Amino acid sequence: MTVALRAYRSLTAPLEPLVSAVLRDRARRGKEDPARLTERLGYASRPRPEGPLVWLHGASVGESLSHLPLVERLARERPDVSVLVTSGTVTSAELLAKRLPDGVIHQYAPVDASGVADRFLDHWRPTVVGFVESELWPNLILGAKARGARLALISARLSESSQRNWALFPQAARELLGAFDLVLPQDADAARRLSALGARDDGRLNLKYAGEPLPADPGALERLRAEIGDRPVVLAASTHPGEEDVVLKAFKALKQRPDRPLLVIVPRHPVRGAEIVGAARELGYETRRRAAQEPPAAEAQVYVADTLGELGLWFRLARTALVGGGLVPDVGGHNPLEPARLDCPFVSGPYVDNWAAVFRDFEAARALKTVAGVVSLGDAWADDLDAPKDARARAARARGLADSRADVADRAYAALSGLLPA
């Protein structure tokens, strides 16, 4: 082990009491599940099944949803293998609880303190470990390798800034990345950056293309169609702080239209619903809230859909949508494949680093519009409402691109299966 990695392991060893205090504070603020804090400290809440076990980790909602088709394929094709899925956010855990196949185990990801990592690995003893995208935790990775697990870095990405940071510790980066038996970068840029740090390159694979269309409850969909009537729905999906202000101001250009559009805001974190309702009412909008079981009544101009797992409803209802997370820096954008798979025309802001490869594909296919602020967002929405044929053509190009990469889960399964015992 290199000096840098030994130092990292030593420095993280005494951190468990501090980490525990930080987690309790986060739980008080709604950012951790208080009933499952011990999982974050490596204490398992479930027994380990007998036999081989595959552990797949995705940090948050986007990564977790992207590897769901791979999880489903593993559960279906290899009933002799147990599957453990970890994630790091409350929202991801809630979504996975609804969508994981029967028998698949979910745990919160342990923090990468050395004692915590050892406790987690000693309990679960994974046969194969798959890290999705950009999570590189030295204690967990090297600890799993030392215990005989085979490791895969799937749909790998690495930003320029992360590459520069790792390049300050070249031997540590080489040892850490060298622990992986399989590395599948998302695109050529990720492959170049990872290879420069010493990673192997086993070909391109972007799991973001693997997802299924978001589900929607048929009864709820029909009720909403009846309640909304023929009013066009303008959707702001998966929004973050700072974005709702842009959205609400952009919608002012539309609210006087004779077709009376309804703005639906779906915050990425539903706990922010009351805050967004307050902001909308301060700007003079007649506003209703889904979490309060209020329907989108005829007089409503804004509807805050602060519920979890219902985004599929709104993409099916919307005439045009904003994919949130890209209007403000430091979020990194959200999944454009979600509206694409449901034939919904969409726009996005420019800050989409976490989805850069996918957005480049969509731009090349002329399948999206990029907006930068209040005026351009309002104009883009108005254009889609005024020229529905053009909007539908853009949506069709997006759907075609999404469908053309639909085999990615099969390729991921084939690659990961090569690491499993026959």
Coordinates of N, CA and C in Angstrom, one line a residue, residues 113-340:
A113 N -14.6 5.3 6.7 CA -13.6 5.2 7.8 C -13.2 3.7 7.9
S114 N -11.9 3.5 8.2 CA -11.3 2.2 8.1 C -12.1 1.2 8.9
G115 N -12.4 1.5 10.2 CA -13.1 0.5 11.0 C -14.5 0.3 10.5
V116 N -15.2 1.3 10.0 CA -16.5 1.1 9.5 C -16.5 0.2 8.3
A117 N -15.5 0.5 7.4 CA -15.4 -0.3 6.1 C -15.1 -1.8 6.5
D118 N -14.2 -2.0 7.4 CA -13.9 -3.4 7.8 C -15.1 -4.1 8.4
R119 N -15.9 -3.4 9.2 CA -17.1 -4.0 9.8 C -18.1 -4.4 8.7
F120 N -18.3 -3.5 7.7 CA -19.2 -3.8 6.6 C -18.7 -5.0 5.8
L121 N -17.5 -5.0 5.4 CA -16.9 -6.0 4.6 C -16.9 -7.4 5.3
D122 N -16.5 -7.4 6.5 CA -16.5 -8.6 7.3 C -17.8 -9.3 7.4
H123 N -18.9 -8.5 7.4 CA -20.2 -9.0 7.5 C -20.7 -9.6 6.1
W124 N -20.6 -8.7 5.1 CA -21.2 -9.0 3.8 C -20.3 -9.9 2.9
R125 N -19.0 -9.9 3.1 CA -18.0 -10.7 2.3 C -18.4 -10.8 0.9
P126 N -18.4 -9.7 0.1 CA -18.9 -9.8 -1.3 C -18.0 -10.6 -2.1
T127 N -18.6 -11.3 -3.1 CA -17.8 -12.1 -4.1 C -17.4 -11.2 -5.2
V128 N -18.3 -10.3 -5.6 CA -18.1 -9.3 -6.7 C -18.6 -8.0 -6.2
V129 N -17.9 -6.9 -6.5 CA -18.3 -5.6 -6.1 C -18.3 -4.7 -7.4
G130 N -19.4 -4.0 -7.5 CA -19.6 -3.1 -8.7 C -19.8 -1.7 -8.2
F131 N -18.9 -0.8 -8.4 CA -19.1 0.6 -8.1 C -19.6 1.3 -9.4
V132 N -20.6 2.1 -9.3 CA -21.2 2.7 -10.4 C -20.8 4.2 -10.5
E133 N -20.3 4.6 -11.6 CA -19.9 6.0 -11.9 C -18.6 6.4 -11.2
S134 N -18.7 7.3 -10.2 CA -17.5 8.0 -9.8 C -17.1 7.8 -8.3
E135 N -17.7 6.8 -7.6 CA -17.4 6.6 -6.2 C -16.1 5.8 -6.1
L136 N -15.1 6.4 -5.5 CA -13.8 5.8 -5.3 C -13.4 5.9 -3.9
W137 N -13.8 4.9 -3.0 CA -13.6 5.0 -1.6 C -12.5 4.0 -1.3
P138 N -11.3 4.5 -0.9 CA -10.1 3.6 -0.8 C -10.3 2.5 0.2
N139 N -10.8 2.7 1.4 CA -10.9 1.7 2.4 C -11.8 0.6 2.0
L140 N -12.9 0.9 1.3 CA -13.9 -0.1 0.9 C -13.3 -0.9 -0.3
I141 N -12.7 -0.1 -1.3 CA -12.2 -0.8 -2.5 C -11.0 -1.7 -2.1
L142 N -10.0 -1.2 -1.4 CA -8.9 -2.0 -1.1 C -9.2 -3.1 -0.1
G143 N -10.1 -2.8 0.8 CA -10.6 -3.8 1.8 C -11.3 -5.0 1.1
A144 N -12.1 -4.7 0.2 CA -12.8 -5.7 -0.6 C -11.8 -6.6 -1.4
K145 N -10.9 -5.9 -2.0 CA -9.9 -6.6 -2.8 C -9.0 -7.5 -1.9
A146 N -8.7 -7.0 -0.7 CA -7.9 -7.8 0.2 C -8.6 -9.1 0.7
R147 N -9.9 -9.0 0.7 CA -10.7 -10.1 1.1 C -11.1 -11.1 0.0
G148 N -10.5 -10.8 -1.2 CA -10.7 -11.8 -2.3 C -11.8 -11.4 -3.3
A149 N -12.5 -10.3 -3.1 CA -13.5 -9.9 -4.0 C -12.9 -9.5 -5.4
R150 N -13.7 -9.7 -6.4 CA -13.4 -9.1 -7.7 C -14.2 -7.8 -7.9
L151 N -13.5 -6.8 -8.5 CA -14.1 -5.5 -8.5 C -14.3 -5.0 -9.9
A152 N -15.4 -4.3 -10.1 CA -15.7 -3.6 -11.3 C -16.1 -2.2 -11.1
L153 N -15.6 -1.3 -12.0 CA -16.0 0.1 -12.0 C -16.8 0.3 -13.3
I154 N -18.1 0.4 -13.1 CA -19.1 0.4 -14.2 C -19.6 1.7 -14.5
S155 N -19.7 2.0 -15.8 CA -20.2 3.3 -16.2 C -19.4 4.4 -15.6
A156 N -18.1 4.2 -15.6 CA -17.2 5.1 -14.9 C -17.1 6.5 -15.5
R157 N -17.0 7.5 -14.7 CA -16.8 8.8 -15.1 C -15.8 9.5 -14.1
L158 N -15.1 10.4 -14.6 CA -14.1 11.2 -13.8 C -14.0 12.6 -14.4
S159 N -14.3 13.6 -13.6 CA -14.3 15.0 -14.0 C -12.8 15.4 -14.2
E160 N -12.6 16.5 -14.9 CA -11.2 17.0 -15.0 C -10.7 17.4 -13.7
S161 N -11.5 18.0 -12.8 CA -11.0 18.4 -11.5 C -10.6 17.2 -10.6
S162 N -11.4 16.1 -10.7 CA -11.1 14.9 -10.0 C -9.8 14.3 -10.5
Q163 N -9.6 14.3 -11.8 CA -8.4 13.8 -12.4 C -7.2 14.6 -11.9
R164 N -7.3 15.9 -11.8 CA -6.2 16.8 -11.3 C -5.9 16.4 -9.9
N165 N -6.9 16.3 -9.1 CA -6.7 16.0 -7.7 C -6.0 14.6 -7.5
W166 N -6.5 13.6 -8.2 CA -5.9 12.3 -8.1 C -4.4 12.3 -8.6
A167 N -4.2 13.1 -9.6 CA -2.8 13.2 -10.2 C -1.8 13.7 -9.2
L168 N -2.2 14.4 -8.1 CA -1.3 14.8 -7.1 C -0.8 13.6 -6.3
F169 N -1.5 12.5 -6.4 CA -1.1 11.2 -5.7 C -1.0 10.1 -6.7
P170 N -0.1 10.2 -7.7 CA -0.2 9.2 -8.8 C 0.0 7.7 -8.4
Q171 N 0.8 7.5 -7.4 CA 1.0 6.1 -7.0 C -0.3 5.5 -6.3
A172 N -0.9 6.4 -5.5 CA -2.1 6.0 -4.8 C -3.2 5.7 -5.8
A173 N -3.3 6.6 -6.8 CA -4.4 6.5 -7.8 C -4.2 5.2 -8.6
R174 N -2.9 4.9 -9.0 CA -2.6 3.7 -9.7 C -3.0 2.5 -8.9
E175 N -2.6 2.5 -7.6 CA -2.9 1.3 -6.8 C -4.4 1.1 -6.6
L176 N -5.1 2.2 -6.4 CA -6.6 2.1 -6.2 C -7.3 1.7 -7.5
L177 N -7.0 2.3 -8.6 CA -7.6 1.9 -9.8 C -7.2 0.5 -10.3
G178 N -6.0 0.2 -9.9 CA -5.5 -1.1 -10.3 C -6.1 -2.3 -9.6
A179 N -6.9 -2.0 -8.5 CA -7.6 -3.0 -7.8 C -8.8 -3.5 -8.6
F180 N -9.2 -2.8 -9.6 CA -10.4 -3.2 -10.4 C -10.1 -4.2 -11.5
D181 N -10.9 -5.2 -11.5 CA -10.7 -6.3 -12.5 C -11.4 -5.9 -13.8
L182 N -12.3 -4.9 -13.8 CA -13.1 -4.5 -14.9 C -13.4 -3.0 -14.8
V183 N -13.0 -2.3 -15.8 CA -13.3 -0.8 -15.8 C -14.0 -0.5 -17.2
L184 N -15.2 0.0 -17.1 CA -16.0 0.4 -18.2 C -16.4 1.8 -18.2
P185 N -15.5 2.7 -18.8 CA -15.8 4.1 -18.8 C -17.1 4.5 -19.6
Q186 N -17.7 5.6 -19.2 CA -18.9 6.0 -19.9 C -18.6 6.5 -21.3
D187 N -17.5 7.2 -21.5 CA -17.2 7.7 -22.9 C -15.7 7.9 -23.0
A188 N -15.3 8.4 -24.2 CA -13.9 8.5 -24.5 C -13.1 9.5 -23.5
D189 N -13.8 10.6 -23.1 CA -13.2 11.5 -22.1 C -12.9 10.8 -20.8
A190 N -13.9 10.1 -20.3 CA -13.7 9.3 -19.0 C -12.6 8.3 -19.2
A191 N -12.6 7.6 -20.3 CA -11.5 6.6 -20.5 C -10.1 7.2 -20.5
R192 N -10.0 8.4 -21.2 CA -8.7 9.0 -21.3 C -8.3 9.5 -19.9
R193 N -9.1 10.0 -19.1 CA -8.7 10.5 -17.7 C -8.4 9.4 -16.8
L194 N -9.2 8.3 -16.9 CA -8.9 7.2 -16.0 C -7.6 6.4 -16.4
S195 N -7.4 6.3 -17.7 CA -6.2 5.6 -18.2 C -5.0 6.4 -17.8
A196 N -5.1 7.7 -17.8 CA -3.9 8.6 -17.4 C -3.5 8.3 -16.0
L197 N -4.5 7.9 -15.2 CA -4.2 7.6 -13.8 C -3.8 6.1 -13.5
G198 N -3.9 5.3 -14.6 CA -3.4 3.9 -14.5 C -4.5 2.9 -14.5
A199 N -5.8 3.3 -14.8 CA -6.9 2.3 -14.9 C -6.8 1.6 -16.2
R200 N -7.3 0.4 -16.2 CA -7.5 -0.4 -17.4 C -8.7 0.1 -18.2
D201 N -8.9 -0.3 -19.4 CA -10.0 0.2 -20.2 C -10.6 -1.0 -20.9
D202 N -11.8 -1.4 -20.5 CA -12.5 -2.6 -21.0 C -13.6 -2.2 -22.0
G203 N -13.6 -1.0 -22.5 CA -14.6 -0.6 -23.4 C -15.7 0.4 -22.9
R204 N -16.5 0.9 -23.7 CA -17.4 2.0 -23.3 C -18.8 1.3 -22.9
L205 N -19.3 1.9 -21.8 CA -20.6 1.4 -21.3 C -21.2 2.5 -20.4
N206 N -22.3 3.1 -20.8 CA -23.0 4.1 -20.0 C -24.3 3.6 -19.5
L207 N -24.4 3.2 -18.2 CA -25.6 2.6 -17.6 C -26.7 3.6 -17.6
K208 N -26.5 4.9 -17.8 CA -27.6 5.8 -17.8 C -28.6 5.5 -18.9
Y209 N -28.1 4.8 -19.9 CA -29.0 4.5 -21.0 C -29.8 3.2 -20.7
A210 N -29.6 2.6 -19.5 CA -30.2 1.3 -19.2 C -31.6 1.3 -18.6
G211 N -32.0 2.5 -18.2 CA -33.3 2.5 -17.4 C -34.5 2.2 -18.3
E212 N -35.5 1.8 -17.6 CA -36.9 1.6 -18.2 C -37.6 2.9 -18.1
P213 N -38.7 3.1 -18.8 CA -39.6 4.3 -18.7 C -40.1 4.4 -17.2
L214 N -40.1 5.6 -16.7 CA -40.6 5.7 -15.3 C -42.0 5.2 -15.2
P215 N -42.3 4.5 -14.1 CA -43.7 4.0 -14.0 C -44.7 5.1 -13.6
A216 N -46.0 4.8 -13.8 CA -47.0 5.7 -13.4 C -48.3 4.9 -13.1
D217 N -48.9 5.2 -12.0 CA -50.1 4.5 -11.6 C -51.3 4.9 -12.6
P218 N -51.9 3.9 -13.3 CA -52.9 4.3 -14.3 C -54.1 5.0 -13.7
G219 N -54.5 4.6 -12.5 CA -55.6 5.3 -11.9 C -55.3 6.8 -11.6
A220 N -54.1 7.0 -11.0 CA -53.7 8.4 -10.7 C -53.6 9.2 -12.0
L221 N -53.1 8.6 -13.1 CA -52.9 9.3 -14.3 C -54.3 9.7 -14.9
E222 N -55.3 8.8 -14.8 CA -56.6 9.2 -15.4 C -57.2 10.3 -14.5
R223 N -57.1 10.2 -13.2 CA -57.7 11.2 -12.3 C -57.1 12.6 -12.6
L224 N -55.7 12.6 -12.8 CA -55.1 13.9 -13.1 C -55.5 14.5 -14.5
R225 N -55.6 13.6 -15.4 CA -56.1 14.0 -16.8 C -57.5 14.7 -16.6
A226 N -58.4 14.0 -15.8 CA -59.7 14.6 -15.7 C -59.7 15.9 -14.9
E227 N -58.8 16.0 -13.9 CA -58.8 17.2 -13.1 C -58.2 18.4 -13.9
I228 N -57.2 18.1 -14.7 CA -56.5 19.2 -15.5 C -57.2 19.5 -16.8
G229 N -57.9 18.6 -17.3 CA -58.7 18.9 -18.6 C -57.7 19.1 -19.7
D230 N -58.1 20.1 -20.6 CA -57.3 20.3 -21.8 C -56.2 21.4 -21.6
R231 N -56.0 21.8 -20.3 CA -54.9 22.8 -20.1 C -53.6 22.2 -20.3
P232 N -52.7 22.8 -21.0 CA -51.3 22.3 -21.2 C -50.5 22.3 -19.9
V233 N -49.9 21.2 -19.6 CA -49.0 21.1 -18.5 C -47.6 21.5 -18.9
V234 N -47.0 22.5 -18.1 CA -45.6 22.9 -18.3 C -44.9 22.4 -17.0
L235 N -43.9 21.5 -17.2 CA -43.3 20.8 -16.1 C -41.9 21.3 -15.8
A236 N -41.6 21.5 -14.5 CA -40.3 21.7 -14.0 C -39.9 20.5 -13.1
A237 N -39.1 19.6 -13.6 CA -38.9 18.3 -13.0 C -37.5 18.3 -12.2
S238 N -37.6 17.7 -11.0 CA -36.4 17.5 -10.2 C -35.6 18.8 -10.0
T239 N -36.3 19.8 -9.5 CA -35.7 21.1 -9.3 C -35.0 21.2 -7.9
H240 N -34.0 22.1 -7.9 CA -33.2 22.4 -6.7 C -33.3 23.8 -6.3
P241 N -32.9 24.2 -5.0 CA -32.9 25.6 -4.6 C -32.2 26.5 -5.6
G242 N -32.8 27.6 -5.9 CA -32.4 28.5 -6.9 C -33.0 28.3 -8.3
E243 N -33.5 27.1 -8.5 CA -34.1 26.9 -9.8 C -35.6 27.3 -9.8
E244 N -36.3 27.1 -8.7 CA -37.7 27.4 -8.7 C -37.9 28.9 -8.9
D245 N -37.0 29.7 -8.4 CA -37.2 31.2 -8.7 C -37.1 31.5 -10.2
V246 N -36.2 30.8 -10.9 CA -36.1 31.0 -12.3 C -37.4 30.5 -13.0
V247 N -37.8 29.3 -12.6 CA -39.0 28.7 -13.1 C -40.2 29.6 -13.0
L248 N -40.5 30.0 -11.7 CA -41.7 30.8 -11.5 C -41.7 32.1 -12.2
K249 N -40.5 32.8 -12.3 CA -40.4 34.0 -13.1 C -40.6 33.8 -14.6
A250 N -40.0 32.7 -15.1 CA -40.2 32.3 -16.5 C -41.6 32.1 -16.9
F251 N -42.4 31.5 -15.9 CA -43.8 31.1 -16.2 C -44.7 32.4 -16.3
K252 N -44.2 33.5 -15.8 CA -45.0 34.7 -15.9 C -45.4 35.1 -17.3
A253 N -44.4 34.7 -18.3 CA -44.7 35.0 -19.7 C -45.8 34.1 -20.3
L254 N -46.1 33.0 -19.5 CA -47.1 32.1 -20.1 C -48.5 32.2 -19.4
K255 N -48.5 32.7 -18.2 CA -49.7 32.5 -17.4 C -50.9 33.3 -17.9
Q256 N -50.7 34.3 -18.8 CA -51.9 35.0 -19.4 C -52.3 34.4 -20.7
R257 N -51.7 33.3 -21.1 CA -52.1 32.7 -22.4 C -53.6 32.2 -22.3
P258 N -54.3 32.2 -23.4 CA -55.7 31.8 -23.4 C -55.9 30.3 -23.1
D259 N -54.8 29.5 -23.4 CA -55.0 28.1 -23.1 C -54.7 27.7 -21.6
R260 N -54.4 28.8 -20.8 CA -54.2 28.7 -19.3 C -53.3 27.5 -18.9
P261 N -52.0 27.6 -19.2 CA -51.1 26.5 -18.8 C -51.1 26.3 -17.3
L262 N -50.8 25.1 -16.9 CA -50.6 24.8 -15.5 C -49.1 24.4 -15.3
L263 N -48.4 25.2 -14.4 CA -47.0 24.9 -14.1 C -47.0 23.9 -13.0
V264 N -46.4 22.8 -13.2 CA -46.2 21.7 -12.2 C -44.7 21.7 -11.9
I265 N -44.4 21.9 -10.6 CA -43.0 21.8 -10.1 C -42.9 20.6 -9.2
V266 N -41.9 19.7 -9.6 CA -41.6 18.5 -8.9 C -40.2 18.7 -8.3
P267 N -40.1 19.0 -7.0 CA -38.8 19.2 -6.4 C -38.0 17.9 -6.3
R268 N -36.7 18.0 -6.5 CA -35.9 16.8 -6.3 C -36.1 16.2 -4.9
H269 N -36.2 17.1 -3.9 CA -36.4 16.6 -2.6 C -37.8 17.1 -2.1
P270 N -38.7 16.2 -2.0 CA -40.1 16.6 -1.6 C -40.2 17.4 -0.4
V271 N -39.3 17.2 0.6 CA -39.4 17.9 1.8 C -39.4 19.4 1.6
R272 N -39.0 19.9 0.5 CA -39.0 21.3 0.2 C -40.3 21.9 -0.3
G273 N -41.4 21.0 -0.4 CA -42.6 21.4 -1.0 C -43.2 22.7 -0.4
A274 N -43.3 22.8 0.9 CA -43.9 23.9 1.6 C -43.2 25.2 1.2
E275 N -41.9 25.1 1.2 CA -41.0 26.3 0.8 C -41.4 26.8 -0.6
I276 N -41.5 25.8 -1.5 CA -41.8 26.2 -2.9 C -43.2 26.8 -3.0
V277 N -44.2 26.2 -2.3 CA -45.5 26.8 -2.3 C -45.5 28.2 -1.8
G278 N -44.8 28.5 -0.8 CA -44.7 29.8 -0.2 C -44.1 30.8 -1.2
A279 N -43.0 30.4 -1.9 CA -42.4 31.2 -2.9 C -43.3 31.5 -4.1
A280 N -44.1 30.5 -4.5 CA -45.1 30.8 -5.6 C -46.2 31.7 -5.2
R281 N -46.7 31.6 -4.0 CA -47.7 32.5 -3.5 C -47.2 33.9 -3.3
E282 N -46.0 34.0 -2.9 CA -45.4 35.4 -2.8 C -45.3 36.1 -4.1
L283 N -45.2 35.3 -5.2 CA -45.2 35.9 -6.5 C -46.6 36.1 -7.1
G284 N -47.6 35.8 -6.3 CA -49.0 36.0 -6.7 C -49.6 34.9 -7.5
Y285 N -49.0 33.7 -7.5 CA -49.6 32.5 -8.1 C -50.7 31.8 -7.3
E286 N -51.8 31.5 -7.8 CA -52.7 30.6 -7.2 C -52.1 29.2 -7.2
T287 N -51.8 28.7 -6.0 CA -51.0 27.5 -5.9 C -51.6 26.4 -5.1
R288 N -51.4 25.1 -5.6 CA -51.9 24.0 -4.8 C -50.7 23.0 -4.6
R289 N -50.9 22.1 -3.6 CA -49.8 21.2 -3.2 C -50.3 19.8 -3.1
R290 N -49.6 18.9 -3.8 CA -50.0 17.5 -3.9 C -49.9 16.8 -2.6
A291 N -48.8 17.1 -1.8 CA -48.6 16.4 -0.6 C -49.7 16.7 0.4
A292 N -50.4 17.8 0.2 CA -51.6 18.2 1.1 C -52.9 17.6 0.5
Q293 N -52.7 16.7 -0.5 CA -53.9 16.1 -1.2 C -54.8 17.1 -1.8
E294 N -54.2 18.2 -2.3 CA -55.0 19.2 -3.0 C -54.9 18.9 -4.5
P295 N -56.1 18.8 -5.2 CA -56.1 18.6 -6.6 C -55.6 19.8 -7.4
P296 N -55.2 19.7 -8.6 CA -54.8 20.8 -9.5 C -56.1 21.5 -10.0
A297 N -56.8 22.2 -9.1 CA -58.1 22.8 -9.4 C -58.0 23.7 -10.6
A298 N -59.2 24.1 -11.2 CA -59.2 24.9 -12.4 C -58.6 26.3 -12.1
E299 N -58.7 26.8 -10.9 CA -58.1 28.1 -10.6 C -56.6 28.1 -10.4
A300 N -56.1 26.9 -10.2 CA -54.6 26.8 -9.8 C -53.8 27.2 -11.0
Q301 N -52.7 27.9 -10.8 CA -51.8 28.3 -11.8 C -50.5 27.5 -11.6
V302 N -50.2 27.2 -10.4 CA -49.0 26.4 -10.1 C -49.4 25.2 -9.2
Y303 N -48.8 24.0 -9.5 CA -49.1 22.8 -8.7 C -47.7 22.3 -8.3
V304 N -47.5 22.2 -7.0 CA -46.3 21.7 -6.4 C -46.5 20.2 -6.1
A305 N -45.9 19.4 -6.9 CA -46.0 17.9 -6.8 C -44.9 17.4 -5.9
D306 N -45.0 17.6 -4.6 CA -43.9 17.2 -3.7 C -44.2 15.8 -3.1
T307 N -44.2 14.9 -4.0 CA -44.3 13.5 -3.7 C -43.2 12.7 -4.3
L308 N -43.0 11.5 -3.8 CA -41.8 10.7 -4.3 C -42.3 9.6 -5.3
G309 N -41.6 9.4 -6.3 CA -41.9 8.3 -7.2 C -43.0 8.6 -8.2
E310 N -43.4 9.8 -8.4 CA -44.5 10.1 -9.3 C -44.1 10.9 -10.5
L311 N -42.8 11.0 -10.8 CA -42.4 11.8 -11.9 C -42.9 11.2 -13.2
G312 N -43.0 9.9 -13.3 CA -43.6 9.3 -14.5 C -45.0 9.8 -14.9
L313 N -45.8 10.2 -13.9 CA -47.1 10.8 -14.2 C -46.9 12.1 -14.9
W314 N -46.0 12.9 -14.4 CA -45.9 14.3 -15.0 C -45.3 14.3 -16.3
F315 N -44.3 13.5 -16.6 CA -43.7 13.4 -17.9 C -44.8 13.0 -18.9
R316 N -45.7 12.1 -18.5 CA -46.7 11.6 -19.4 C -47.8 12.7 -19.7
L317 N -47.9 13.6 -18.8 CA -48.9 14.7 -18.9 C -48.4 16.0 -19.5
A318 N -47.1 16.2 -19.5 CA -46.5 17.5 -19.8 C -46.4 17.7 -21.3
R319 N -46.7 18.9 -21.8 CA -46.4 19.3 -23.2 C -45.0 19.7 -23.4
T320 N -44.4 20.2 -22.3 CA -43.0 20.6 -22.4 C -42.4 20.5 -21.0
A321 N -41.1 20.3 -20.8 CA -40.6 20.1 -19.5 C -39.2 20.7 -19.4
L322 N -38.8 21.1 -18.2 CA -37.5 21.4 -17.8 C -36.9 20.3 -17.0
V323 N -35.8 19.7 -17.4 CA -35.1 18.8 -16.6 C -34.2 19.6 -15.6
G324 N -34.5 19.5 -14.3 CA -33.9 20.4 -13.3 C -32.4 19.9 -13.1
G325 N -31.8 20.6 -12.2 CA -30.4 20.3 -11.8 C -29.4 21.0 -12.7
G326 N -29.8 21.7 -13.8 CA -28.9 22.2 -14.7 C -28.9 23.7 -14.8
L327 N -29.8 24.4 -14.1 CA -29.9 25.8 -14.1 C -29.0 26.5 -13.1
V328 N -28.5 25.8 -12.1 CA -27.6 26.3 -11.1 C -26.3 25.5 -11.1
P329 N -25.2 26.0 -10.8 CA -24.0 25.2 -10.7 C -24.0 24.3 -9.5
D330 N -23.1 23.3 -9.5 CA -22.9 22.5 -8.3 C -23.9 21.4 -8.1
V331 N -24.9 21.2 -9.0 CA -25.8 20.1 -9.0 C -25.3 19.0 -10.0
G332 N -25.1 19.5 -11.2 CA -24.6 18.6 -12.2 C -25.6 18.1 -13.2
G333 N -26.9 18.5 -13.1 CA -27.9 18.1 -14.1 C -28.6 16.8 -13.6
H334 N -29.7 16.5 -14.3 CA -30.4 15.2 -14.1 C -30.7 14.5 -15.4
N335 N -31.4 13.4 -15.3 CA -31.5 12.5 -16.3 C -32.4 12.9 -17.5
P336 N -31.9 13.2 -18.7 CA -32.7 13.6 -19.8 C -33.4 12.4 -20.5
L337 N -32.9 11.2 -20.1 CA -33.6 10.0 -20.7 C -35.0 9.7 -20.1
E338 N -35.2 10.3 -18.9 CA -36.6 10.1 -18.3 C -37.7 10.7 -19.2
P339 N -37.5 12.0 -19.6 CA -38.6 12.5 -20.5 C -38.5 11.9 -21.9
A340 N -37.2 11.6 -22.3 CA -37.1 11.0 -23.7 C -37.8 9.7 -23.8

